[in-house]
C-alpha cells in the first residue's frame, strides 16, 4: 500500500471527525439501550453496581418461576380435592339411594323398648340390666347352624356392647370385650344398629334366617323390643338394587385414588404425600414448606369398601359415616391449601414488584450525580405534598394505632 | 425473648394496638410476647413524614404495626418506585428493605429505612448547597 501523506490540518480534522462518529455511536447505543452507562469504561462504579442489580433482578425473576410452579402445584392439588369432593358426594348419594331401597334380608325390627318399666328409646348407653337382664345371663343371635353370637352379660354392660358384639362377630376378626363369646364356628352373619327412634334393629347380611334368644326367663327380651312372636325371621333374599349400588360404590372408591394420583404438577403431588418447598428469596433464607397429604381411600381418607353388598342398613350407615369424615377432611385440607396459596400469591406479587423496582433502578442508574439526584428528590418532595397520595397515606395512618399517638 | 424498656417520665411507646404512656416517674418494663413494640423516638408521625424517604419509613412502620401488612404493600411500592426513579443510587438501601419485608422481618426493615433517610439527608443537602452556589454564581 502506497503512503498517503496527510497534512497536519487535515489529520486534525479527520481525527475530530472520527471522534464525533465515536461519540455519535455511543449516544446512539445509549439511546437504543436506554442506559447512560453501558460499559465498565463509561463509569466503573455505576456500571458494576448496575450490573449487580440487574443480575439480582434476574435472580429474582428466576425465583418467580419457582414461585409460579409452586402456585400451579397448589392449584393442581386444590383441583384434585375439588374433583374428589364431587366423587365423595356421588358416593354419598349412592349410599342414600341404597338406604332408600328397603332391605329384603331377614330382619328383626323390634318395637319401642320398655326401659325401667317405661316405654322409651334405646341408646348405646342403655344398661342391659335396665331392660330386666341379670348379670350372668346370655343374649344369643343366631343365623343358622353353628353361626351365633353369644353375649354373656357382665355388670355395666350396655346395648352398645351388644351392638358391637354382633357387628364385630360378622367380621373375620374375633369379637372383643368382656363377656363376649363367639359361636362354635363363627359369629352370627348379622349386623345390628340402633334406629333413630331408639329401636334395636338386627339384620342378616344375606339369605340367612335370624333368631334372637336369651337365657332370661322373664320379659327382658320383650322389654328390649322383641316380643315372643318377633324373635325369629325366616331367610330373606338379596336386594339386587343394593348389590348394584354397592358395585358402583366400589368403582367410585377406585376413582378417588385415581384422582388423587393425577393431582400433581411438575412431578410434585401434594395429594400423594409429596412436599413442596417454595423459595422466596435468592439467598434461600425465606421459604414456605407445604406438606402434602396422602389422599388415598386406604390412607388418610379412610373410606372402606362397601361391606356385605350394602344388604344391611348398618353397613350403609358405616359407609355414610366414613364418607362424611372424609368429606370434612377434604374440606379442611382444601382450606389449608387455599391459605397457603394466598400466602404464596402475596409473596409472588411482592417479589414481582421488587424485581420491577430493581430493574427500574438499575436502568436509571445515572452517573453518580448527587446534585441531580438531590434535585430530583426535592422535586419529588414538593410533588408528593400536592398529591392525593399524601391524603391516602394519612388515611392509612389514621386507621392504625398511630391515631392514638398524635394526641 | 423478653424485652426491657426503660421509660422517662411522660414517655410513650406503642405496644401492639395500644399506646402506653408513662406517668411522672421513671419506669422499667419487661415485655414478653410477639406484639410489635415501637419506642417514642422511633415513631414517625404523619406530620413528621415530610420527605419521600420519611414517607417510606411511615409506611414500613404501618406494616410493622399492622395485623394485615399486605394492605400497605401497594402504597409502599408507589412510594419506593418514586424514590428509585428520582434517585437510583438509593437502590442499595431499598433492596435491603425489600428483602427484610419479604422475609417478614419488619422491624429490621424499619431499621434499614433509617439508613435510607440518612442517605436522603445527604442528597437533599447536596441539592440545597447546589442551589446556593448557583445563587452566588
Short mmCIF file of C-alpha atoms in Angstrom, two decimals:
data_model
loop_
_atom_site.label_atom_id
_atom_site.label_comp_id
_atom_site.label_asym_id
_atom_site.label_seq_id
_atom_site.Cartn_x
_atom_site.Cartn_y
_atom_site.Cartn_z
CA UNK A 1 0.00 0.00 0.00
CA UNK A 2 1.40 3.32 -1.02
CA UNK A 3 1.81 6.02 1.58
CA UNK A 4 -0.74 8.77 1.74
CA UNK A 5 0.64 11.89 3.27
CA UNK A 6 -1.84 13.94 5.27
CA UNK A 7 -1.14 17.48 6.22
CA UNK A 8 -1.33 18.38 9.87
CA UNK A 9 -4.57 20.32 9.38
CA UNK A 10 -6.33 17.54 7.50
CA UNK A 11 -5.18 14.96 10.04
CA UNK A 12 -6.62 17.09 12.81
CA UNK A 13 -9.94 17.36 11.01
CA UNK A 14 -10.04 13.62 10.36
CA UNK A 15 -9.32 12.78 13.97
CA UNK A 16 -12.04 15.07 15.20
CA UNK A 17 -14.46 13.57 12.64
CA UNK A 18 -13.59 10.12 13.94
CA UNK A 19 -14.13 11.33 17.49
CA UNK A 20 -17.54 12.72 16.54
CA UNK A 21 -18.51 9.45 14.92
CA UNK A 22 -17.43 7.61 18.04
CA UNK A 23 -19.47 9.90 20.28
CA UNK A 24 -22.46 9.61 17.95
CA UNK A 25 -22.20 5.80 18.08
CA UNK A 26 -22.09 5.86 21.83
CA UNK A 27 -25.06 8.21 22.04
CA UNK A 28 -27.00 6.03 19.63
CA UNK A 29 -26.15 2.98 21.72
CA UNK A 30 -27.29 4.75 24.86
CA UNK A 31 -30.47 5.82 23.14
CA UNK A 32 -31.15 2.30 21.91
CA UNK A 33 -30.43 0.66 25.28
CA UNK A 34 -31.89 3.47 27.33
CA UNK A 35 -28.88 3.38 29.64
CA UNK A 36 -26.42 6.16 30.33
CA UNK A 37 -23.81 3.68 31.47
CA UNK A 38 -23.22 0.75 29.14
CA UNK A 39 -19.69 -0.40 29.70
CA UNK A 40 -17.31 -0.57 32.58
CA UNK A 41 -15.31 2.24 30.92
CA UNK A 42 -18.15 4.76 30.96
CA UNK A 43 -18.33 4.77 34.75
CA UNK A 44 -16.89 1.73 36.51
CA UNK A 45 -18.64 2.19 39.86
CA UNK A 46 -22.09 2.61 38.44
CA UNK A 47 -21.56 0.05 35.71
CA UNK A 48 -20.75 -2.67 38.20
CA UNK A 49 -23.47 -1.76 40.66
CA UNK A 50 -25.97 -1.58 37.81
CA UNK A 51 -24.75 -4.94 36.53
CA UNK A 52 -25.10 -6.39 40.03
CA UNK A 53 -28.60 -5.01 40.45
CA UNK A 54 -29.59 -6.33 37.03
CA UNK A 55 -28.34 -9.77 37.91
CA UNK A 56 -30.23 -9.58 41.22
CA UNK A 57 -33.33 -8.74 39.21
CA UNK A 58 -32.65 -11.78 37.01
CA UNK A 59 -32.16 -13.99 40.09
CA UNK A 60 -35.43 -12.79 41.46
CA UNK A 61 -37.17 -13.36 38.14
CA UNK A 62 -35.86 -16.94 38.19
CA UNK A 63 -37.21 -17.22 41.70
CA UNK A 64 -40.56 -16.08 40.39
CA UNK A 65 -40.58 -19.04 38.01
CA UNK A 66 -40.20 -21.30 41.04
CA UNK A 67 -42.96 -19.50 42.90
CA UNK A 68 -45.15 -19.81 39.80
CA UNK A 69 -44.54 -23.56 39.81
CA UNK A 70 -45.46 -23.70 43.50
CA UNK A 71 -48.71 -21.89 42.74
CA UNK A 72 -49.50 -24.29 39.90
CA UNK A 73 -48.76 -27.26 42.18
CA UNK A 74 -51.08 -25.91 44.86
CA UNK A 75 -53.74 -25.24 42.27
CA UNK A 76 -53.40 -28.78 40.90
CA UNK A 77 -53.81 -30.19 44.42
CA UNK A 78 -56.80 -27.95 45.05
CA UNK A 79 -58.42 -29.01 41.77
CA UNK A 80 -57.77 -32.64 42.73
CA UNK A 81 -59.53 -32.10 46.06
CA UNK A 82 -62.48 -30.48 44.30
CA UNK A 83 -62.83 -33.48 41.98
CA UNK A 84 -62.54 -35.91 44.89
CA UNK A 85 -65.20 -33.94 46.79
CA UNK A 86 -67.55 -34.40 43.82
CA UNK A 87 -66.88 -38.16 43.76
CA UNK A 88 -67.43 -38.41 47.52
CA UNK A 89 -70.71 -36.50 47.09
CA UNK A 90 -71.72 -39.04 44.44
CA UNK A 91 -70.82 -41.90 46.76
CA UNK A 92 -72.91 -40.29 49.50
CA UNK A 93 -75.85 -40.01 47.11
CA UNK A 94 -75.41 -43.67 46.12
CA UNK A 95 -75.36 -44.82 49.72
CA UNK A 96 -78.50 -42.82 50.47
CA UNK A 97 -80.15 -44.34 47.41
CA UNK A 98 -79.30 -47.79 48.75
CA UNK A 99 -80.80 -46.79 52.08
CA UNK A 100 -83.99 -45.82 50.23
CA UNK A 101 -84.40 -49.30 48.78
CA UNK A 102 -85.75 -51.39 51.65
CA UNK A 103 -83.57 -54.27 52.78
CA UNK A 104 -85.02 -57.68 51.96
CA UNK A 105 -82.88 -59.96 54.11
CA UNK A 106 -84.18 -61.37 57.40
CA UNK A 107 -84.64 -58.51 59.80
CA UNK A 108 -85.70 -58.20 63.42
CA UNK A 109 -87.07 -54.69 63.62
CA UNK A 110 -88.25 -54.63 67.22
CA UNK A 111 -90.73 -52.20 68.66
CA UNK A 112 -90.06 -49.34 71.04
CA UNK A 113 -88.46 -50.80 74.15
CA UNK A 114 -89.50 -50.61 77.77
CA UNK A 115 -86.66 -49.19 79.81
CA UNK A 116 -87.02 -49.35 83.59
CA UNK A 117 -90.71 -50.11 83.14
CA UNK A 118 -91.41 -47.12 80.85
CA UNK A 119 -91.71 -47.09 77.06
CA UNK A 120 -88.67 -45.19 75.82
CA UNK A 121 -85.80 -45.32 73.39
CA UNK A 122 -82.63 -47.38 73.49
CA UNK A 123 -79.29 -45.65 73.34
CA UNK A 124 -75.86 -47.22 73.20
CA UNK A 125 -75.56 -46.21 76.87
CA UNK A 126 -78.73 -48.07 77.99
CA UNK A 127 -77.71 -50.59 80.63
CA UNK A 128 -78.91 -54.10 79.80
CA UNK A 129 -79.99 -54.58 83.41
CA UNK A 130 -82.42 -51.67 82.95
CA UNK A 131 -84.27 -53.89 80.50
CA UNK A 132 -84.56 -56.72 83.01
CA UNK A 133 -81.46 -58.78 82.20
CA UNK A 134 -79.39 -60.07 85.10
CA UNK A 135 -75.62 -60.43 85.25
CA UNK A 136 -74.59 -63.86 84.01
CA UNK A 137 -77.50 -64.28 81.64
CA UNK A 138 -76.85 -64.53 77.89
CA UNK A 139 -78.26 -63.00 74.72
CA UNK A 140 -77.77 -65.11 71.60
CA UNK A 141 -78.08 -64.04 67.99
CA UNK A 142 -78.29 -66.99 65.67
CA UNK A 143 -78.13 -67.07 61.87
CA UNK A 144 -78.41 -70.74 61.09
CA UNK A 145 -76.41 -73.77 62.10
CA UNK A 146 -73.28 -73.00 64.08
CA UNK A 147 -73.40 -69.28 63.35
CA UNK A 148 -74.19 -67.48 66.51
CA UNK A 149 -73.03 -64.67 68.73
CA UNK A 150 -73.45 -65.13 72.45
CA UNK A 151 -73.14 -62.18 74.79
CA UNK A 152 -72.75 -63.11 78.44
CA UNK A 153 -73.94 -60.15 80.41
CA UNK A 154 -71.47 -58.64 82.85
CA UNK A 155 -72.11 -55.77 85.24
CA UNK A 156 -72.47 -52.45 83.45
CA UNK A 157 -72.86 -53.98 80.00
CA UNK A 158 -74.89 -51.78 77.65
CA UNK A 159 -76.91 -52.03 74.45
CA UNK A 160 -73.83 -50.57 72.74
CA UNK A 161 -71.81 -53.63 73.82
CA UNK A 162 -74.47 -55.88 72.36
CA UNK A 163 -74.45 -54.00 69.04
CA UNK A 164 -70.66 -54.17 68.89
CA UNK A 165 -70.62 -57.86 69.77
CA UNK A 166 -72.97 -58.61 66.88
CA UNK A 167 -71.17 -56.35 64.40
CA UNK A 168 -67.64 -57.42 65.30
CA UNK A 169 -68.57 -61.05 65.01
CA UNK A 170 -69.60 -60.74 61.41
CA UNK A 171 -66.12 -59.52 60.62
CA UNK A 172 -63.43 -62.09 60.17
CA UNK A 173 -61.74 -60.84 63.31
CA UNK A 174 -62.91 -62.27 66.58
CA UNK A 175 -65.10 -60.21 68.84
CA UNK A 176 -63.54 -58.37 71.72
CA UNK A 177 -64.91 -57.20 75.03
CA UNK A 178 -65.70 -58.80 78.33
CA UNK A 179 -68.38 -61.42 78.32
CA UNK A 180 -68.45 -61.83 74.56
CA UNK A 181 -68.20 -65.34 73.28
CA UNK A 182 -68.24 -66.42 69.70
CA UNK A 183 -70.44 -69.23 68.46
CA UNK A 184 -68.99 -72.70 67.98
CA UNK A 185 -67.86 -71.97 64.41
CA UNK A 186 -68.19 -68.25 63.99
CA UNK A 187 -70.32 -65.30 64.97
CA UNK A 188 -73.74 -64.62 63.56
CA UNK A 189 -73.92 -63.34 59.97
CA UNK A 190 -75.84 -60.33 61.17
CA UNK A 191 -75.40 -56.60 61.67
CA UNK A 192 -77.10 -54.51 64.32
CA UNK A 193 -77.87 -50.82 64.65
CA UNK A 194 -79.98 -48.51 66.71
CA UNK A 195 -82.67 -46.82 64.65
CA UNK A 196 -83.03 -43.05 65.05
CA UNK A 197 -86.17 -43.54 67.15
CA UNK A 198 -84.29 -45.85 69.53
CA UNK A 199 -85.15 -49.38 68.42
CA UNK A 200 -82.62 -52.18 68.13
CA UNK A 201 -82.60 -53.47 64.55
CA UNK A 202 -80.78 -56.68 63.66
CA UNK A 203 -80.39 -57.81 60.04
CA UNK A 204 -78.98 -60.88 58.38
CA UNK A 205 -76.29 -59.98 55.87
CA UNK A 206 -77.59 -62.37 53.23
CA UNK A 207 -80.01 -65.27 52.87
CA UNK A 208 -79.83 -66.49 56.45
CA UNK A 209 -82.67 -66.98 58.94
CA UNK A 210 -82.34 -64.85 62.07
CA UNK A 211 -83.17 -65.58 65.69
CA UNK A 212 -82.63 -63.72 68.93
CA UNK A 213 -82.94 -65.60 72.19
CA UNK A 214 -81.91 -65.23 75.78
CA UNK A 215 -81.39 -67.30 78.91
CA UNK A 216 -83.53 -64.70 80.65
CA UNK A 217 -86.80 -66.31 81.64
CA UNK A 218 -88.58 -63.04 82.28
CA UNK A 219 -89.65 -60.26 79.92
CA UNK A 220 -86.20 -58.76 79.27
CA UNK A 221 -86.20 -59.55 75.52
CA UNK A 222 -89.76 -58.23 75.23
CA UNK A 223 -88.65 -55.11 77.06
CA UNK A 224 -85.82 -54.73 74.54
CA UNK A 225 -88.50 -54.64 71.82
CA UNK A 226 -88.67 -58.27 70.78
CA UNK A 227 -92.00 -59.86 71.77
CA UNK A 228 -92.00 -63.68 71.62
CA UNK A 229 -93.55 -63.61 68.14
CA UNK A 230 -90.88 -61.18 66.86
CA UNK A 231 -87.79 -63.19 67.79
CA UNK A 232 -87.38 -65.22 64.63
CA UNK A 233 -87.37 -64.39 60.93
CA UNK A 234 -87.09 -66.89 58.12
CA UNK A 235 -84.42 -66.43 55.46
CA UNK A 236 -84.93 -63.36 53.26
CA UNK A 237 -83.44 -62.60 49.87
CA UNK A 238 -80.70 -60.39 48.47
CA UNK A 239 -81.81 -56.87 47.46
CA UNK A 240 -80.49 -56.54 43.89
CA UNK A 241 -80.72 -52.74 43.83
CA UNK A 242 -78.46 -52.57 46.86
CA UNK A 243 -75.99 -55.05 45.35
CA UNK A 244 -75.78 -52.97 42.19
CA UNK A 245 -75.28 -49.77 44.12
CA UNK A 246 -72.58 -51.46 46.18
CA UNK A 247 -70.72 -52.34 42.98
CA UNK A 248 -70.92 -48.71 41.81
CA UNK A 249 -69.70 -47.59 45.22
CA UNK A 250 -66.59 -49.75 44.86
CA UNK A 251 -65.96 -48.21 41.46
CA UNK A 252 -66.23 -44.64 42.80
CA UNK A 253 -63.83 -45.58 45.55
CA UNK A 254 -61.27 -46.63 42.95
CA UNK A 255 -61.79 -43.33 41.10
CA UNK A 256 -60.90 -41.36 44.23
CA UNK A 257 -57.47 -42.97 44.31
CA UNK A 258 -57.01 -42.31 40.62
CA UNK A 259 -57.91 -38.63 41.01
CA UNK A 260 -55.52 -38.26 43.93
CA UNK A 261 -52.72 -39.78 41.86
CA UNK A 262 -53.40 -37.37 38.98
CA UNK A 263 -53.26 -34.20 41.08
CA UNK A 264 -49.58 -33.44 40.70
CA UNK A 265 -47.77 -30.71 38.78
CA UNK A 266 -44.21 -30.96 37.61
CA UNK A 267 -43.72 -34.21 39.49
CA UNK A 268 -44.91 -32.89 42.84
CA UNK A 269 -48.22 -34.26 44.04
CA UNK A 270 -49.44 -32.77 47.30
CA UNK A 271 -52.24 -35.34 47.50
CA UNK A 272 -49.70 -38.14 47.34
CA UNK A 273 -47.61 -37.17 50.36
CA UNK A 274 -45.08 -35.07 48.40
CA UNK A 275 -43.67 -31.94 49.99
CA UNK A 276 -43.48 -28.63 48.20
CA UNK A 277 -40.91 -26.01 49.06
CA UNK A 278 -41.35 -22.53 47.67
CA UNK A 279 -38.25 -20.30 47.82
CA UNK A 280 -38.97 -16.62 48.31
CA UNK A 281 -35.52 -15.09 48.11
CA UNK A 282 -32.41 -15.98 46.22
CA UNK A 283 -30.39 -16.32 49.41
CA UNK A 284 -32.72 -19.21 50.23
CA UNK A 285 -33.33 -17.83 53.70
CA UNK A 286 -37.05 -17.42 53.20
CA UNK A 287 -39.21 -20.28 52.12
CA UNK A 288 -42.52 -21.96 52.73
CA UNK A 289 -42.77 -25.71 53.08
CA UNK A 290 -46.13 -27.22 52.29
CA UNK A 291 -46.55 -30.77 53.46
CA UNK A 292 -48.78 -32.91 51.32
CA UNK A 293 -51.37 -35.42 52.41
CA UNK A 294 -51.98 -38.99 51.34
CA UNK A 295 -55.50 -38.79 49.99
CA UNK A 296 -55.98 -42.40 49.05
CA UNK A 297 -59.05 -44.25 50.30
CA UNK A 298 -56.86 -46.69 52.22
CA UNK A 299 -54.81 -43.96 53.89
CA UNK A 300 -55.84 -40.52 55.13
CA UNK A 301 -59.35 -40.59 53.69
CA UNK A 302 -60.09 -43.98 55.27
CA UNK A 303 -63.09 -44.85 53.12
CA UNK A 304 -63.56 -48.60 53.34
CA UNK A 305 -65.01 -50.59 50.51
CA UNK A 306 -68.69 -51.49 50.79
CA UNK A 307 -69.41 -54.44 53.06
CA UNK A 308 -71.97 -57.20 52.61
CA UNK A 309 -73.08 -55.63 49.31
CA UNK A 310 -74.93 -52.97 51.36
CA UNK A 311 -77.57 -55.55 52.30
CA UNK A 312 -77.87 -54.29 55.86
CA UNK A 313 -78.61 -50.73 56.95
CA UNK A 314 -75.75 -50.93 59.44
CA UNK A 315 -73.24 -51.35 56.59
CA UNK A 316 -74.69 -48.38 54.73
CA UNK A 317 -74.58 -46.26 57.87
CA UNK A 318 -70.91 -47.17 58.35
CA UNK A 319 -70.15 -46.14 54.78
CA UNK A 320 -72.02 -42.85 55.20
CA UNK A 321 -70.14 -42.15 58.42
CA UNK A 322 -66.78 -42.73 56.73
CA UNK A 323 -67.76 -40.59 53.76
CA UNK A 324 -68.77 -37.71 55.96
CA UNK A 325 -65.48 -37.88 57.87
CA UNK A 326 -63.55 -37.99 54.61
CA UNK A 327 -65.57 -35.00 53.42
CA UNK A 328 -64.66 -32.87 56.41
CA UNK A 329 -61.02 -33.87 55.98
CA UNK A 330 -61.16 -32.84 52.31
CA UNK A 331 -62.75 -29.51 53.20
CA UNK A 332 -60.23 -28.65 55.89
CA UNK A 333 -57.32 -29.64 53.65
CA UNK A 334 -58.75 -27.57 50.83
CA UNK A 335 -58.88 -24.54 53.09
CA UNK A 336 -55.32 -25.22 54.31
CA UNK A 337 -54.06 -25.35 50.72
CA UNK A 338 -56.14 -22.27 49.99
CA UNK A 339 -54.46 -20.21 52.69
CA UNK A 340 -51.04 -21.48 51.57
CA UNK A 341 -51.92 -20.43 48.06
CA UNK A 342 -52.92 -16.94 49.21
CA UNK A 343 -49.63 -16.64 51.11
CA UNK A 344 -47.56 -17.69 48.10
CA UNK A 345 -49.52 -15.32 45.85
CA UNK A 346 -48.82 -12.38 48.18
CA UNK A 347 -45.13 -13.24 48.09
CA UNK A 348 -45.25 -13.62 44.34
CA UNK A 349 -46.73 -10.16 43.96
CA UNK A 350 -44.20 -8.62 46.32
CA UNK A 351 -41.30 -10.34 44.60
CA UNK A 352 -42.58 -9.20 41.22
CA UNK A 353 -42.73 -5.60 42.44
CA UNK A 354 -39.28 -6.00 43.92
CA UNK A 355 -37.84 -7.17 40.61
CA UNK A 356 -39.51 -4.26 38.80
CA UNK A 357 -38.06 -1.75 41.25
CA UNK A 358 -34.61 -3.27 40.83
CA UNK A 359 -34.84 -3.14 37.05
CA UNK A 360 -36.07 0.45 37.01
CA UNK A 361 -33.30 1.48 39.38
CA UNK A 362 -30.54 -0.36 37.54
CA UNK A 363 -31.62 1.05 34.18
CA UNK A 364 -31.80 4.57 35.52
CA UNK A 365 -28.54 4.41 37.35
CA UNK A 366 -27.03 7.69 36.16
CA UNK A 367 -23.51 8.92 36.51
CA UNK A 368 -23.08 9.42 40.22
CA UNK A 369 -24.52 12.86 40.18
CA UNK A 370 -25.53 13.66 43.73
CA UNK A 371 -26.75 17.09 42.63
CA UNK A 372 -29.10 15.70 40.03
CA UNK A 373 -30.46 13.07 42.40
CA UNK A 374 -30.79 15.62 45.17
CA UNK A 375 -32.69 17.98 42.89
CA UNK A 376 -34.93 15.11 41.82
CA UNK A 377 -35.63 14.27 45.46
CA UNK A 378 -36.51 17.88 46.23
CA UNK A 379 -38.87 17.92 43.26
CA UNK A 380 -40.41 14.65 44.42
CA UNK A 381 -40.86 16.04 47.92
CA UNK A 382 -42.79 19.01 46.55
CA UNK A 383 -44.81 16.87 44.18
CA UNK A 384 -45.77 14.49 46.99
CA UNK A 385 -47.06 17.33 49.15
CA UNK A 386 -49.55 18.23 46.44
CA UNK A 387 -50.56 14.70 45.53
CA UNK A 388 -53.59 12.65 46.59
CA UNK A 389 -51.05 10.03 47.63
CA UNK A 390 -50.31 12.07 50.78
CA UNK A 391 -54.01 12.04 51.59
CA UNK A 392 -54.32 8.31 51.24
CA UNK A 393 -51.15 7.77 53.29
CA UNK A 394 -52.60 9.94 56.05
CA UNK A 395 -55.76 7.89 55.81
CA UNK A 396 -53.86 4.63 56.27
CA UNK A 397 -52.01 6.09 59.24
CA UNK A 398 -55.28 7.26 60.78
CA UNK A 399 -56.65 3.74 60.70
CA UNK A 400 -53.68 2.41 62.63
CA UNK A 401 -52.53 2.69 66.22
CA UNK A 402 -50.75 5.89 65.16
CA UNK A 403 -54.01 7.84 65.56
CA UNK A 404 -53.63 7.26 69.31
CA UNK A 405 -50.10 8.57 69.27
CA UNK A 406 -50.67 12.06 67.99
CA UNK A 407 -52.76 13.45 70.86
CA UNK B 1 -37.07 -13.28 74.48
CA UNK B 2 -38.10 -10.64 76.96
CA UNK B 3 -37.51 -7.04 76.02
CA UNK B 4 -36.58 -4.46 78.64
CA UNK B 5 -37.94 -0.97 78.13
CA UNK B 6 -36.91 1.95 80.27
CA UNK B 7 -39.21 4.96 80.15
CA UNK B 8 -38.60 8.57 81.13
CA UNK B 9 -41.43 10.44 82.85
CA UNK B 10 -44.21 11.06 80.31
CA UNK B 11 -42.56 8.94 77.63
CA UNK B 12 -44.85 6.95 75.34
CA UNK B 13 -44.45 3.80 73.32
CA UNK B 14 -46.57 1.61 71.07
CA UNK B 15 -47.29 -1.96 72.08
CA UNK B 16 -49.39 -3.84 69.54
CA UNK B 17 -52.63 -1.92 69.04
CA UNK B 18 -52.12 0.30 72.07
CA UNK B 19 -50.19 3.37 73.10
CA UNK B 20 -48.71 3.20 76.58
CA UNK B 21 -47.89 6.46 78.37
CA UNK B 22 -45.58 6.57 81.36
CA UNK B 23 -46.63 8.62 84.38
CA UNK B 24 -44.39 11.14 86.12
CA UNK B 25 -41.59 8.82 87.21
CA UNK B 26 -39.00 6.61 85.57
CA UNK B 27 -40.28 3.12 84.83
CA UNK B 28 -38.63 -0.09 83.77
CA UNK B 29 -40.79 -2.66 81.99
CA UNK B 30 -40.11 -6.20 80.84
CA UNK B 31 -42.21 -7.23 77.88
CA UNK B 32 -42.64 -10.76 76.62
CA UNK B 33 -44.56 -11.79 73.54
CA UNK B 34 -44.88 -11.27 69.82
CA UNK B 35 -46.71 -7.92 69.71
CA UNK B 36 -44.85 -5.18 67.79
CA UNK B 37 -43.14 -2.66 70.04
CA UNK B 38 -42.04 0.82 68.97
CA UNK B 39 -40.44 3.41 71.21
CA UNK B 40 -41.40 7.05 71.01
CA UNK B 41 -38.09 8.06 69.43
CA UNK B 42 -38.66 5.52 66.63
CA UNK B 43 -42.25 6.53 65.91
CA UNK B 44 -42.79 8.51 62.72
CA UNK B 45 -46.00 10.54 62.76
CA UNK B 46 -47.78 11.61 59.60
CA UNK B 47 -46.82 15.25 60.32
CA UNK B 48 -43.14 14.37 60.67
CA UNK B 49 -43.08 12.33 57.44
CA UNK B 50 -42.30 15.31 55.19
CA UNK B 51 -39.73 13.82 52.79
CA UNK B 52 -40.09 10.93 50.32
CA UNK B 53 -37.94 8.54 52.39
CA UNK B 54 -39.60 9.50 55.67
CA UNK B 55 -42.87 8.59 53.99
CA UNK B 56 -41.35 5.19 53.19
CA UNK B 57 -40.42 4.86 56.87
CA UNK B 58 -44.01 5.73 57.77
CA UNK B 59 -45.47 3.04 55.52
CA UNK B 60 -42.98 0.39 56.70
CA UNK B 61 -43.89 1.37 60.25
CA UNK B 62 -47.58 0.92 59.39
CA UNK B 63 -46.78 -2.56 58.05
CA UNK B 64 -44.86 -3.38 61.23
CA UNK B 65 -47.72 -2.29 63.48
CA UNK B 66 -50.48 -3.73 61.32
CA UNK B 67 -52.18 -7.08 61.63
CA UNK B 68 -52.51 -7.04 57.86
CA UNK B 69 -49.22 -5.70 56.42
CA UNK B 70 -50.20 -6.77 52.90
CA UNK B 71 -52.78 -3.98 52.69
CA UNK B 72 -49.90 -1.47 52.74
CA UNK B 73 -47.82 -3.14 50.01
CA UNK B 74 -49.28 -1.10 47.17
CA UNK B 75 -48.62 2.26 48.82
CA UNK B 76 -45.15 1.04 49.78
CA UNK B 77 -44.20 0.25 46.20
CA UNK B 78 -45.74 3.50 44.94
CA UNK B 79 -43.51 5.45 47.31
CA UNK B 80 -40.42 3.31 46.73
CA UNK B 81 -40.65 3.44 42.95
CA UNK B 82 -40.95 7.23 43.03
CA UNK B 83 -37.78 7.45 45.09
CA UNK B 84 -35.88 4.96 42.91
CA UNK B 85 -36.82 6.93 39.80
CA UNK B 86 -35.71 10.22 41.34
CA UNK B 87 -32.51 8.85 42.87
CA UNK B 88 -31.47 5.41 41.61
CA UNK B 89 -28.50 5.38 43.98
CA UNK B 90 -30.96 4.76 46.84
CA UNK B 91 -31.49 1.29 45.41
CA UNK B 92 -28.96 -0.46 47.63
CA UNK B 93 -30.91 0.65 50.71
CA UNK B 94 -34.25 -0.17 49.17
CA UNK B 95 -33.11 -3.61 48.06
CA UNK B 96 -32.17 -4.29 51.66
CA UNK B 97 -35.54 -3.07 52.96
CA UNK B 98 -37.36 -5.16 50.36
CA UNK B 99 -35.58 -8.29 51.46
CA UNK B 100 -36.45 -7.70 55.09
CA UNK B 101 -40.11 -7.13 54.25
CA UNK B 102 -40.22 -10.21 52.06
CA UNK B 103 -38.81 -12.37 54.82
CA UNK B 104 -41.24 -10.88 57.33
CA UNK B 105 -38.53 -9.11 59.36
CA UNK B 106 -40.42 -5.82 59.50
CA UNK B 107 -38.50 -4.39 62.45
CA UNK B 108 -35.24 -4.91 60.57
CA UNK B 109 -36.85 -3.28 57.54
CA UNK B 110 -37.68 -0.29 59.71
CA UNK B 111 -34.07 -0.04 60.90
CA UNK B 112 -32.80 -0.29 57.32
CA UNK B 113 -35.16 2.55 56.38
CA UNK B 114 -33.37 4.76 58.90
CA UNK B 115 -30.23 4.32 56.81
CA UNK B 116 -32.21 5.37 53.75
CA UNK B 117 -33.45 8.53 55.49
CA UNK B 118 -29.88 9.39 56.44
CA UNK B 119 -28.76 8.95 52.84
CA UNK B 120 -31.68 11.06 51.65
CA UNK B 121 -30.43 13.76 54.02
CA UNK B 122 -27.07 13.93 52.23
CA UNK B 123 -28.79 14.04 48.83
CA UNK B 124 -31.11 16.87 49.88
CA UNK B 125 -28.21 18.71 51.47
CA UNK B 126 -26.33 18.48 48.16
CA UNK B 127 -29.31 19.93 46.36
CA UNK B 128 -29.73 22.87 48.69
CA UNK B 129 -25.99 23.55 48.65
CA UNK B 130 -26.05 23.29 44.85
CA UNK B 131 -28.74 25.91 44.52
CA UNK B 132 -26.99 28.32 46.88
CA UNK B 133 -23.84 28.03 44.77
CA UNK B 134 -25.92 28.90 41.73
CA UNK B 135 -27.35 31.94 43.52
CA UNK B 136 -23.86 33.06 44.38
CA UNK B 137 -22.65 32.43 40.85
#
